[in-house]
Amino acid sequence: MSSTSFSNGWKYDVFLNFRGSDTRYGFTGHLYKALCDRKVRTFIDDEELQRGEQITPSLLKAIEESRIFIPVFSKNYASSTFCLDELVHIFACVKEKSRLVLPVFYEVDPSHVRHQRGSYKEALNSHKKRFNDDQEKLQKWRNALSQAANLSGYHFKQGKEEYEYDFIAKIVKEVSQKINRTLLHVADFPVGLEYRMQDVNSLVNIESGGVHMIGIHGVGGVGKSTLARAIYNLIADQFEGYCFLNVREYSMQNGLVHLQKKLLSKTIGEKC
């Protein structure tokens, strides 16, 4: 885990993963411009890799240096082994540093991505013939697709009474809120904190999709609150609602009812 976990030290705010022939000069191009107009540092690959070429080290590095990933799942997305390889690398980075993935399902049913149906089934069957001697690669692609489709994302479908520019505006708004979130102060000299963060983060297991409660205990002054703030900074972006409350201090000053209202207001975004 790098020191960027404690700061906004990413080179890119957003990395766009997409099938160029499907959406480069349409939806993804419009999304890229909208993000740039809001001063969101966005990486978009300007070159379409040809069959037989490998993903360049610079492209892999761009993924590693990005804070938020937006895979745009379109009809022919899965026919590109490069899109799939990028997606696998994205989730490897997410697992290491707990970053955010915001999937966009553009004119495709999320269940087709999740269970590899329709054009996704056809594409994977085609890859199976080509990579029959590399079942591990095929399984990594399937796992990455399923993992992405299980996340909360955006689904655009023509005729759903929504203009594309309004749909894009919603995505840009969420991204802007995420990258402009004020981080809690952790510590001036967080010596040894990263290792403890790794231990606690391994217990969070966000990918399981369940509800988790983790207790951090110890004598006063050993850094329990410091560790809690660091973990909050690390994973908060992966949730639709989040709140950090010092229960003892806040309840003593304002009472339990006010604390409950504060919690609801922060997590659901409405005044109580």
PDB file of C-alpha atoms in Angstrom:
ATOM      1  CA  MET A   1       0.000   0.000   0.000  1.00  0.00           C
ATOM      2  CA  SER A   2       1.563   3.262  -1.053  1.00  0.00           C
ATOM      3  CA  SER A   3       1.537   6.596   0.733  1.00  0.00           C
ATOM      4  CA  THR A   4      -1.048   7.814  -1.790  1.00  0.00           C
ATOM      5  CA  SER A   5      -3.624   5.994   0.318  1.00  0.00           C
ATOM      6  CA  PHE A   6      -3.406   8.935   2.716  1.00  0.00           C
ATOM      7  CA  SER A   7      -3.676  11.730   0.164  1.00  0.00           C
ATOM      8  CA  ASN A   8      -4.932  12.794  -3.220  1.00  0.00           C
ATOM      9  CA  GLY A   9      -1.640  11.729  -4.785  1.00  0.00           C
ATOM     10  CA  TRP A  10      -3.112   9.983  -7.807  1.00  0.00           C
ATOM     11  CA  LYS A  11      -1.910  10.976 -11.269  1.00  0.00           C
ATOM     12  CA  TYR A  12      -5.412  10.424 -12.691  1.00  0.00           C
ATOM     13  CA  ASP A  13      -8.768  10.823 -11.012  1.00  0.00           C
ATOM     14  CA  VAL A  14     -10.495   8.539 -13.534  1.00  0.00           C
ATOM     15  CA  PHE A  15      -9.442   5.759 -15.907  1.00  0.00           C
ATOM     16  CA  LEU A  16     -11.876   4.925 -18.718  1.00  0.00           C
ATOM     17  CA  ASN A  17     -12.012   1.272 -19.800  1.00  0.00           C
ATOM     18  CA  PHE A  18     -14.083   0.827 -22.971  1.00  0.00           C
ATOM     19  CA  ARG A  19     -14.448  -0.789 -26.403  1.00  0.00           C
ATOM     20  CA  GLY A  20     -13.215   1.865 -28.802  1.00  0.00           C
ATOM     21  CA  SER A  21     -15.141   0.723 -31.860  1.00  0.00           C
ATOM     22  CA  ASP A  22     -18.383   0.815 -29.838  1.00  0.00           C
ATOM     23  CA  THR A  23     -18.253   4.082 -27.909  1.00  0.00           C
ATOM     24  CA  ARG A  24     -15.039   6.063 -28.504  1.00  0.00           C
ATOM     25  CA  TYR A  25     -16.699   8.626 -30.800  1.00  0.00           C
ATOM     26  CA  GLY A  26     -20.014   8.493 -28.992  1.00  0.00           C
ATOM     27  CA  PHE A  27     -20.830   7.917 -25.337  1.00  0.00           C
ATOM     28  CA  THR A  28     -17.300   7.461 -23.980  1.00  0.00           C
ATOM     29  CA  GLY A  29     -16.024  10.459 -25.925  1.00  0.00           C
ATOM     30  CA  HIS A  30     -18.828  12.595 -24.527  1.00  0.00           C
ATOM     31  CA  LEU A  31     -18.196  11.305 -20.993  1.00  0.00           C
ATOM     32  CA  TYR A  32     -14.488  12.067 -21.316  1.00  0.00           C
ATOM     33  CA  LYS A  33     -15.190  15.650 -22.414  1.00  0.00           C
ATOM     34  CA  ALA A  34     -17.717  16.173 -19.616  1.00  0.00           C
ATOM     35  CA  LEU A  35     -15.212  14.952 -17.025  1.00  0.00           C
ATOM     36  CA  CYS A  36     -12.444  17.149 -18.431  1.00  0.00           C
ATOM     37  CA  ASP A  37     -14.785  20.154 -18.451  1.00  0.00           C
ATOM     38  CA  ARG A  38     -15.191  19.633 -14.694  1.00  0.00           C
ATOM     39  CA  LYS A  39     -11.396  19.533 -14.298  1.00  0.00           C
ATOM     40  CA  VAL A  40     -11.410  15.814 -13.540  1.00  0.00           C
ATOM     41  CA  ARG A  41      -8.047  14.342 -14.554  1.00  0.00           C
ATOM     42  CA  THR A  42      -9.156  11.541 -16.845  1.00  0.00           C
ATOM     43  CA  PHE A  43      -7.122   8.945 -18.719  1.00  0.00           C
ATOM     44  CA  ILE A  44      -8.407   7.737 -22.070  1.00  0.00           C
ATOM     45  CA  ASP A  45      -6.388   5.497 -24.375  1.00  0.00           C
ATOM     46  CA  ASP A  46      -6.089   7.265 -27.714  1.00  0.00           C
ATOM     47  CA  GLU A  47      -5.016   4.206 -29.645  1.00  0.00           C
ATOM     48  CA  GLU A  48      -6.980   1.085 -30.492  1.00  0.00           C
ATOM     49  CA  LEU A  49      -4.803  -1.983 -30.018  1.00  0.00           C
ATOM     50  CA  GLN A  50      -4.809  -4.438 -32.884  1.00  0.00           C
ATOM     51  CA  ARG A  51      -5.277  -8.181 -32.614  1.00  0.00           C
ATOM     52  CA  GLY A  52      -2.072  -9.818 -31.411  1.00  0.00           C
ATOM     53  CA  GLU A  53      -0.699  -6.701 -29.709  1.00  0.00           C
ATOM     54  CA  GLN A  54      -0.078  -6.552 -25.978  1.00  0.00           C
ATOM     55  CA  ILE A  55      -1.225  -3.915 -23.516  1.00  0.00           C
ATOM     56  CA  THR A  56       1.679  -1.515 -23.122  1.00  0.00           C
ATOM     57  CA  PRO A  57       3.444  -1.009 -19.775  1.00  0.00           C
ATOM     58  CA  SER A  58       2.437   2.665 -19.900  1.00  0.00           C
ATOM     59  CA  LEU A  59      -1.235   1.670 -20.065  1.00  0.00           C
ATOM     60  CA  LEU A  60      -0.861  -0.677 -17.098  1.00  0.00           C
ATOM     61  CA  LYS A  61       0.909   2.110 -15.219  1.00  0.00           C
ATOM     62  CA  ALA A  62      -1.955   4.508 -15.967  1.00  0.00           C
ATOM     63  CA  ILE A  63      -4.344   2.015 -14.375  1.00  0.00           C
ATOM     64  CA  GLU A  64      -2.131   1.746 -11.307  1.00  0.00           C
ATOM     65  CA  GLU A  65      -1.986   5.540 -10.993  1.00  0.00           C
ATOM     66  CA  SER A  66      -5.762   6.066 -11.211  1.00  0.00           C
ATOM     67  CA  ARG A  67      -8.171   6.552  -8.329  1.00  0.00           C
ATOM     68  CA  ILE A  68     -11.532   5.723  -9.936  1.00  0.00           C
ATOM     69  CA  PHE A  69     -12.247   3.285 -12.758  1.00  0.00           C
ATOM     70  CA  ILE A  70     -15.194   3.539 -15.140  1.00  0.00           C
ATOM     71  CA  PRO A  71     -15.578   0.444 -17.334  1.00  0.00           C
ATOM     72  CA  VAL A  72     -18.115   1.093 -20.095  1.00  0.00           C
ATOM     73  CA  PHE A  73     -19.770  -2.214 -20.932  1.00  0.00           C
ATOM     74  CA  SER A  74     -21.147  -2.071 -24.465  1.00  0.00           C
ATOM     75  CA  LYS A  75     -22.352  -4.757 -26.875  1.00  0.00           C
ATOM     76  CA  ASN A  76     -18.914  -5.704 -28.214  1.00  0.00           C
ATOM     77  CA  TYR A  77     -16.872  -4.977 -25.084  1.00  0.00           C
ATOM     78  CA  ALA A  78     -16.124  -8.626 -24.313  1.00  0.00           C
ATOM     79  CA  SER A  79     -14.921  -9.312 -27.855  1.00  0.00           C
ATOM     80  CA  SER A  80     -11.802  -7.287 -27.003  1.00  0.00           C
ATOM     81  CA  THR A  81      -9.214  -9.248 -25.032  1.00  0.00           C
ATOM     82  CA  PHE A  82      -7.529  -5.929 -24.253  1.00  0.00           C
ATOM     83  CA  CYS A  83     -10.642  -4.578 -22.525  1.00  0.00           C
ATOM     84  CA  LEU A  84     -10.821  -7.788 -20.513  1.00  0.00           C
ATOM     85  CA  ASP A  85      -7.127  -7.704 -19.605  1.00  0.00           C
ATOM     86  CA  GLU A  86      -7.502  -4.094 -18.479  1.00  0.00           C
ATOM     87  CA  LEU A  87     -10.491  -5.053 -16.350  1.00  0.00           C
ATOM     88  CA  VAL A  88      -8.558  -7.860 -14.665  1.00  0.00           C
ATOM     89  CA  HIS A  89      -5.698  -5.469 -13.884  1.00  0.00           C
ATOM     90  CA  ILE A  90      -8.174  -2.895 -12.586  1.00  0.00           C
ATOM     91  CA  PHE A  91      -9.556  -5.319 -10.016  1.00  0.00           C
ATOM     92  CA  ALA A  92      -6.061  -6.397  -9.033  1.00  0.00           C
ATOM     93  CA  CYS A  93      -5.354  -2.737  -8.221  1.00  0.00           C
ATOM     94  CA  VAL A  94      -8.681  -2.358  -6.413  1.00  0.00           C
ATOM     95  CA  LYS A  95      -7.898  -5.369  -4.241  1.00  0.00           C
ATOM     96  CA  GLU A  96      -4.502  -3.925  -3.351  1.00  0.00           C
ATOM     97  CA  LYS A  97      -5.546  -0.338  -2.604  1.00  0.00           C
ATOM     98  CA  SER A  98      -9.353  -0.352  -2.241  1.00  0.00           C
ATOM     99  CA  ARG A  99     -10.176   2.039  -5.064  1.00  0.00           C
ATOM    100  CA  LEU A 100     -13.544   2.704  -6.664  1.00  0.00           C
ATOM    101  CA  VAL A 101     -15.105   1.049  -9.720  1.00  0.00           C
ATOM    102  CA  LEU A 102     -18.198   2.688 -11.258  1.00  0.00           C
ATOM    103  CA  PRO A 103     -19.488   0.361 -13.996  1.00  0.00           C
ATOM    104  CA  VAL A 104     -21.562   1.780 -16.843  1.00  0.00           C
ATOM    105  CA  PHE A 105     -23.833  -0.580 -18.771  1.00  0.00           C
ATOM    106  CA  TYR A 106     -24.380   1.123 -22.096  1.00  0.00           C
ATOM    107  CA  GLU A 107     -27.157  -0.487 -24.100  1.00  0.00           C
ATOM    108  CA  VAL A 108     -26.470  -3.856 -22.456  1.00  0.00           C
ATOM    109  CA  ASP A 109     -28.274  -5.729 -19.702  1.00  0.00           C
ATOM    110  CA  PRO A 110     -26.121  -5.918 -16.540  1.00  0.00           C
ATOM    111  CA  SER A 111     -27.167  -9.561 -16.148  1.00  0.00           C
ATOM    112  CA  HIS A 112     -25.576 -10.327 -19.528  1.00  0.00           C
ATOM    113  CA  VAL A 113     -22.283  -9.026 -18.179  1.00  0.00           C
ATOM    114  CA  ARG A 114     -22.702 -10.737 -14.798  1.00  0.00           C
ATOM    115  CA  HIS A 115     -23.579 -14.165 -16.192  1.00  0.00           C
ATOM    116  CA  GLN A 116     -21.939 -13.811 -19.629  1.00  0.00           C
ATOM    117  CA  ARG A 117     -25.083 -14.048 -21.712  1.00  0.00           C
ATOM    118  CA  GLY A 118     -25.952 -12.673 -25.149  1.00  0.00           C
ATOM    119  CA  SER A 119     -23.032 -11.015 -26.936  1.00  0.00           C
ATOM    120  CA  TYR A 120     -20.864 -11.616 -23.864  1.00  0.00           C
ATOM    121  CA  LYS A 121     -21.457 -15.350 -24.068  1.00  0.00           C
ATOM    122  CA  GLU A 122     -20.651 -15.328 -27.785  1.00  0.00           C
ATOM    123  CA  ALA A 123     -17.426 -13.388 -27.191  1.00  0.00           C
ATOM    124  CA  LEU A 124     -16.239 -15.652 -24.373  1.00  0.00           C
ATOM    125  CA  ASN A 125     -17.013 -18.751 -26.440  1.00  0.00           C
ATOM    126  CA  SER A 126     -14.902 -17.302 -29.249  1.00  0.00           C
ATOM    127  CA  HIS A 127     -12.053 -16.581 -26.842  1.00  0.00           C
ATOM    128  CA  LYS A 128     -12.348 -20.113 -25.487  1.00  0.00           C
ATOM    129  CA  LYS A 129     -11.385 -21.498 -28.896  1.00  0.00           C
ATOM    130  CA  ARG A 130      -8.415 -19.154 -29.154  1.00  0.00           C
ATOM    131  CA  PHE A 131      -7.202 -19.546 -25.574  1.00  0.00           C
ATOM    132  CA  ASN A 132      -8.201 -23.149 -24.983  1.00  0.00           C
ATOM    133  CA  ASP A 133      -4.790 -23.877 -23.443  1.00  0.00           C
ATOM    134  CA  ASP A 134      -5.069 -20.965 -20.997  1.00  0.00           C
ATOM    135  CA  GLN A 135      -8.138 -21.676 -18.874  1.00  0.00           C
ATOM    136  CA  GLU A 136      -6.784 -19.492 -16.075  1.00  0.00           C
ATOM    137  CA  LYS A 137      -6.933 -16.395 -18.298  1.00  0.00           C
ATOM    138  CA  LEU A 138     -10.490 -17.208 -19.359  1.00  0.00           C
ATOM    139  CA  GLN A 139     -11.579 -17.653 -15.752  1.00  0.00           C
ATOM    140  CA  LYS A 140      -9.980 -14.339 -14.736  1.00  0.00           C
ATOM    141  CA  TRP A 141     -11.980 -12.596 -17.464  1.00  0.00           C
ATOM    142  CA  ARG A 142     -15.216 -14.221 -16.319  1.00  0.00           C
ATOM    143  CA  ASN A 143     -14.544 -13.366 -12.685  1.00  0.00           C
ATOM    144  CA  ALA A 144     -13.749  -9.734 -13.510  1.00  0.00           C
ATOM    145  CA  LEU A 145     -16.942  -9.340 -15.557  1.00  0.00           C
ATOM    146  CA  SER A 146     -19.058 -10.857 -12.790  1.00  0.00           C
ATOM    147  CA  GLN A 147     -17.338  -8.768 -10.139  1.00  0.00           C
ATOM    148  CA  ALA A 148     -17.931  -5.544 -12.054  1.00  0.00           C
ATOM    149  CA  ALA A 149     -21.575  -6.341 -12.759  1.00  0.00           C
ATOM    150  CA  ASN A 150     -22.217  -6.983  -9.063  1.00  0.00           C
ATOM    151  CA  LEU A 151     -21.231  -3.414  -8.209  1.00  0.00           C
ATOM    152  CA  SER A 152     -23.599  -0.477  -8.033  1.00  0.00           C
ATOM    153  CA  GLY A 153     -23.354   1.378 -11.334  1.00  0.00           C
ATOM    154  CA  TYR A 154     -25.232   3.112 -14.146  1.00  0.00           C
ATOM    155  CA  HIS A 155     -27.454   1.540 -16.794  1.00  0.00           C
ATOM    156  CA  PHE A 156     -28.287   3.482 -19.947  1.00  0.00           C
ATOM    157  CA  LYS A 157     -30.909   2.171 -22.324  1.00  0.00           C
ATOM    158  CA  GLN A 158     -32.394   3.974 -25.302  1.00  0.00           C
ATOM    159  CA  GLY A 159     -36.059   4.807 -24.828  1.00  0.00           C
ATOM    160  CA  LYS A 160     -35.802   4.966 -21.035  1.00  0.00           C
ATOM    161  CA  GLU A 161     -37.001   8.583 -21.073  1.00  0.00           C
ATOM    162  CA  GLU A 162     -33.559   9.933 -20.241  1.00  0.00           C
ATOM    163  CA  TYR A 163     -31.263  11.984 -22.428  1.00  0.00           C
ATOM    164  CA  GLU A 164     -27.695  10.760 -22.736  1.00  0.00           C
ATOM    165  CA  TYR A 165     -26.288  14.098 -21.575  1.00  0.00           C
ATOM    166  CA  ASP A 166     -28.391  13.901 -18.388  1.00  0.00           C
ATOM    167  CA  PHE A 167     -27.125  10.375 -17.824  1.00  0.00           C
ATOM    168  CA  ILE A 168     -23.528  11.536 -18.254  1.00  0.00           C
ATOM    169  CA  ALA A 169     -24.134  14.486 -15.922  1.00  0.00           C
ATOM    170  CA  LYS A 170     -25.137  12.082 -13.130  1.00  0.00           C
ATOM    171  CA  ILE A 171     -21.905  10.135 -13.520  1.00  0.00           C
ATOM    172  CA  VAL A 172     -19.785  13.287 -13.556  1.00  0.00           C
ATOM    173  CA  LYS A 173     -21.572  14.592 -10.466  1.00  0.00           C
ATOM    174  CA  GLU A 174     -20.829  11.430  -8.479  1.00  0.00           C
ATOM    175  CA  VAL A 175     -17.206  11.361  -9.606  1.00  0.00           C
ATOM    176  CA  SER A 176     -16.774  15.027  -8.638  1.00  0.00           C
ATOM    177  CA  GLN A 177     -18.240  14.365  -5.202  1.00  0.00           C
ATOM    178  CA  LYS A 178     -15.909  11.425  -4.668  1.00  0.00           C
ATOM    179  CA  ILE A 179     -12.686  13.155  -5.677  1.00  0.00           C
ATOM    180  CA  ASN A 180     -13.530  16.355  -3.803  1.00  0.00           C
ATOM    181  CA  ARG A 181     -14.338  14.562  -0.547  1.00  0.00           C
ATOM    182  CA  THR A 182     -12.379  16.058   2.331  1.00  0.00           C
ATOM    183  CA  LEU A 183     -10.150  13.453   3.946  1.00  0.00           C
ATOM    184  CA  LEU A 184     -10.035  13.174   7.723  1.00  0.00           C
ATOM    185  CA  HIS A 185      -6.765  14.162   9.346  1.00  0.00           C
ATOM    186  CA  VAL A 186      -5.036  10.934  10.325  1.00  0.00           C
ATOM    187  CA  ALA A 187      -1.662  11.736  11.854  1.00  0.00           C
ATOM    188  CA  ASP A 188       1.283  14.017  11.210  1.00  0.00           C
ATOM    189  CA  PHE A 189       3.722  11.099  11.330  1.00  0.00           C
ATOM    190  CA  PRO A 190       1.808   7.843  10.677  1.00  0.00           C
ATOM    191  CA  VAL A 191       4.708   5.498  11.478  1.00  0.00           C
ATOM    192  CA  GLY A 192       3.726   1.839  11.137  1.00  0.00           C
ATOM    193  CA  LEU A 193       0.133   2.716  10.285  1.00  0.00           C
ATOM    194  CA  GLU A 194       0.111   1.208   6.796  1.00  0.00           C
ATOM    195  CA  TYR A 195       0.718  -2.312   8.090  1.00  0.00           C
ATOM    196  CA  ARG A 196      -2.144  -2.050  10.569  1.00  0.00           C
ATOM    197  CA  MET A 197      -4.348  -0.648   7.806  1.00  0.00           C
ATOM    198  CA  GLN A 198      -3.591  -3.679   5.657  1.00  0.00           C
ATOM    199  CA  ASP A 199      -4.610  -5.995   8.504  1.00  0.00           C
ATOM    200  CA  VAL A 200      -7.915  -4.217   9.132  1.00  0.00           C
ATOM    201  CA  ASN A 201      -8.692  -3.732   5.435  1.00  0.00           C
ATOM    202  CA  SER A 202      -8.323  -7.481   4.864  1.00  0.00           C
ATOM    203  CA  LEU A 203     -11.146  -7.980   7.385  1.00  0.00           C
ATOM    204  CA  VAL A 204     -13.482  -5.498   5.696  1.00  0.00           C
ATOM    205  CA  ASN A 205     -13.890  -7.706   2.595  1.00  0.00           C
ATOM    206  CA  ILE A 206     -16.081  -5.240   0.687  1.00  0.00           C
ATOM    207  CA  GLU A 207     -16.295  -7.584  -2.300  1.00  0.00           C
ATOM    208  CA  SER A 208     -18.447 -10.044  -0.327  1.00  0.00           C
ATOM    209  CA  GLY A 209     -21.337  -7.565  -0.422  1.00  0.00           C
ATOM    210  CA  GLY A 210     -22.446  -8.337   3.133  1.00  0.00           C
ATOM    211  CA  VAL A 211     -22.758  -6.167   6.232  1.00  0.00           C
ATOM    212  CA  HIS A 212     -19.638  -6.066   8.391  1.00  0.00           C
ATOM    213  CA  MET A 213     -18.872  -4.767  11.865  1.00  0.00           C
ATOM    214  CA  ILE A 214     -15.251  -4.479  12.958  1.00  0.00           C
ATOM    215  CA  GLY A 215     -14.163  -3.584  16.474  1.00  0.00           C
ATOM    216  CA  ILE A 216     -10.789  -1.993  17.203  1.00  0.00           C
ATOM    217  CA  HIS A 217      -9.908  -2.276  20.890  1.00  0.00           C
ATOM    218  CA  GLY A 218      -6.948  -1.452  23.081  1.00  0.00           C
ATOM    219  CA  VAL A 219      -5.801   0.801  25.893  1.00  0.00           C
ATOM    220  CA  GLY A 220      -6.041   4.543  25.503  1.00  0.00           C
ATOM    221  CA  GLY A 221      -3.465   6.292  23.354  1.00  0.00           C
ATOM    222  CA  VAL A 222      -2.399   3.351  21.164  1.00  0.00           C
ATOM    223  CA  GLY A 223      -3.947   4.834  18.012  1.00  0.00           C
ATOM    224  CA  LYS A 224      -7.388   3.228  17.690  1.00  0.00           C
ATOM    225  CA  SER A 225      -9.073   6.403  16.434  1.00  0.00           C
ATOM    226  CA  THR A 226      -6.127   7.154  14.147  1.00  0.00           C
ATOM    227  CA  LEU A 227      -6.428   3.717  12.557  1.00  0.00           C
ATOM    228  CA  ALA A 228     -10.217   4.087  12.207  1.00  0.00           C
ATOM    229  CA  ARG A 229      -9.846   7.447  10.439  1.00  0.00           C
ATOM    230  CA  ALA A 230      -7.223   6.014   8.078  1.00  0.00           C
ATOM    231  CA  ILE A 231      -9.462   3.074   7.143  1.00  0.00           C
ATOM    232  CA  TYR A 232     -12.394   5.439   6.633  1.00  0.00           C
ATOM    233  CA  ASN A 233     -10.341   7.580   4.247  1.00  0.00           C
ATOM    234  CA  LEU A 234      -9.277   4.460   2.387  1.00  0.00           C
ATOM    235  CA  ILE A 235     -12.649   2.821   1.746  1.00  0.00           C
ATOM    236  CA  ALA A 236     -15.371   5.485   2.071  1.00  0.00           C
ATOM    237  CA  ASP A 237     -15.503   6.175  -1.675  1.00  0.00           C
ATOM    238  CA  GLN A 238     -16.681   2.626  -2.320  1.00  0.00           C
ATOM    239  CA  PHE A 239     -20.007   3.266  -0.576  1.00  0.00           C
ATOM    240  CA  GLU A 240     -22.997   5.340  -1.628  1.00  0.00           C
ATOM    241  CA  GLY A 241     -23.298   6.699   1.903  1.00  0.00           C
ATOM    242  CA  TYR A 242     -20.617   7.107   4.552  1.00  0.00           C
ATOM    243  CA  CYS A 243     -20.155   8.816   7.892  1.00  0.00           C
ATOM    244  CA  PHE A 244     -17.428   9.044  10.549  1.00  0.00           C
ATOM    245  CA  LEU A 245     -18.723   9.747  14.045  1.00  0.00           C
ATOM    246  CA  ASN A 246     -16.945   9.913  17.372  1.00  0.00           C
ATOM    247  CA  VAL A 247     -19.865   8.362  19.245  1.00  0.00           C
ATOM    248  CA  ARG A 248     -18.723   9.036  22.806  1.00  0.00           C
ATOM    249  CA  GLU A 249     -17.670  12.630  22.204  1.00  0.00           C
ATOM    250  CA  TYR A 250     -20.635  13.521  19.983  1.00  0.00           C
ATOM    251  CA  SER A 251     -23.281  11.883  22.195  1.00  0.00           C
ATOM    252  CA  MET A 252     -21.936  13.572  25.330  1.00  0.00           C
ATOM    253  CA  GLN A 253     -22.123  16.988  23.668  1.00  0.00           C
ATOM    254  CA  ASN A 254     -25.410  16.668  21.775  1.00  0.00           C
ATOM    255  CA  GLY A 255     -27.229  13.560  22.999  1.00  0.00           C
ATOM    256  CA  LEU A 256     -27.981  10.223  21.341  1.00  0.00           C
ATOM    257  CA  VAL A 257     -30.993  11.425  19.340  1.00  0.00           C
ATOM    258  CA  HIS A 258     -28.949  14.151  17.663  1.00  0.00           C
ATOM    259  CA  LEU A 259     -26.202  11.619  16.958  1.00  0.00           C
ATOM    260  CA  GLN A 260     -28.729   9.318  15.271  1.00  0.00           C
ATOM    261  CA  LYS A 261     -30.014  12.194  13.133  1.00  0.00           C
ATOM    262  CA  LYS A 262     -26.458  13.109  12.179  1.00  0.00           C
ATOM    263  CA  LEU A 263     -25.755   9.532  11.110  1.00  0.00           C
ATOM    264  CA  LEU A 264     -28.899   9.323   8.966  1.00  0.00           C
ATOM    265  CA  SER A 265     -28.265  12.730   7.429  1.00  0.00           C
ATOM    266  CA  LYS A 266     -24.713  11.801   6.429  1.00  0.00           C
ATOM    267  CA  THR A 267     -25.508   8.359   5.039  1.00  0.00           C
ATOM    268  CA  ILE A 268     -28.697   9.068   3.087  1.00  0.00           C
ATOM    269  CA  GLY A 269     -27.911  12.679   2.190  1.00  0.00           C
ATOM    270  CA  GLU A 270     -31.073  14.191   3.644  1.00  0.00           C
ATOM    271  CA  LYS A 271     -31.697  16.493   6.575  1.00  0.00           C
ATOM    272  CA  CYS A 272     -33.463  14.796   9.475  1.00  0.00           C
TER     273      CYS A 272
END
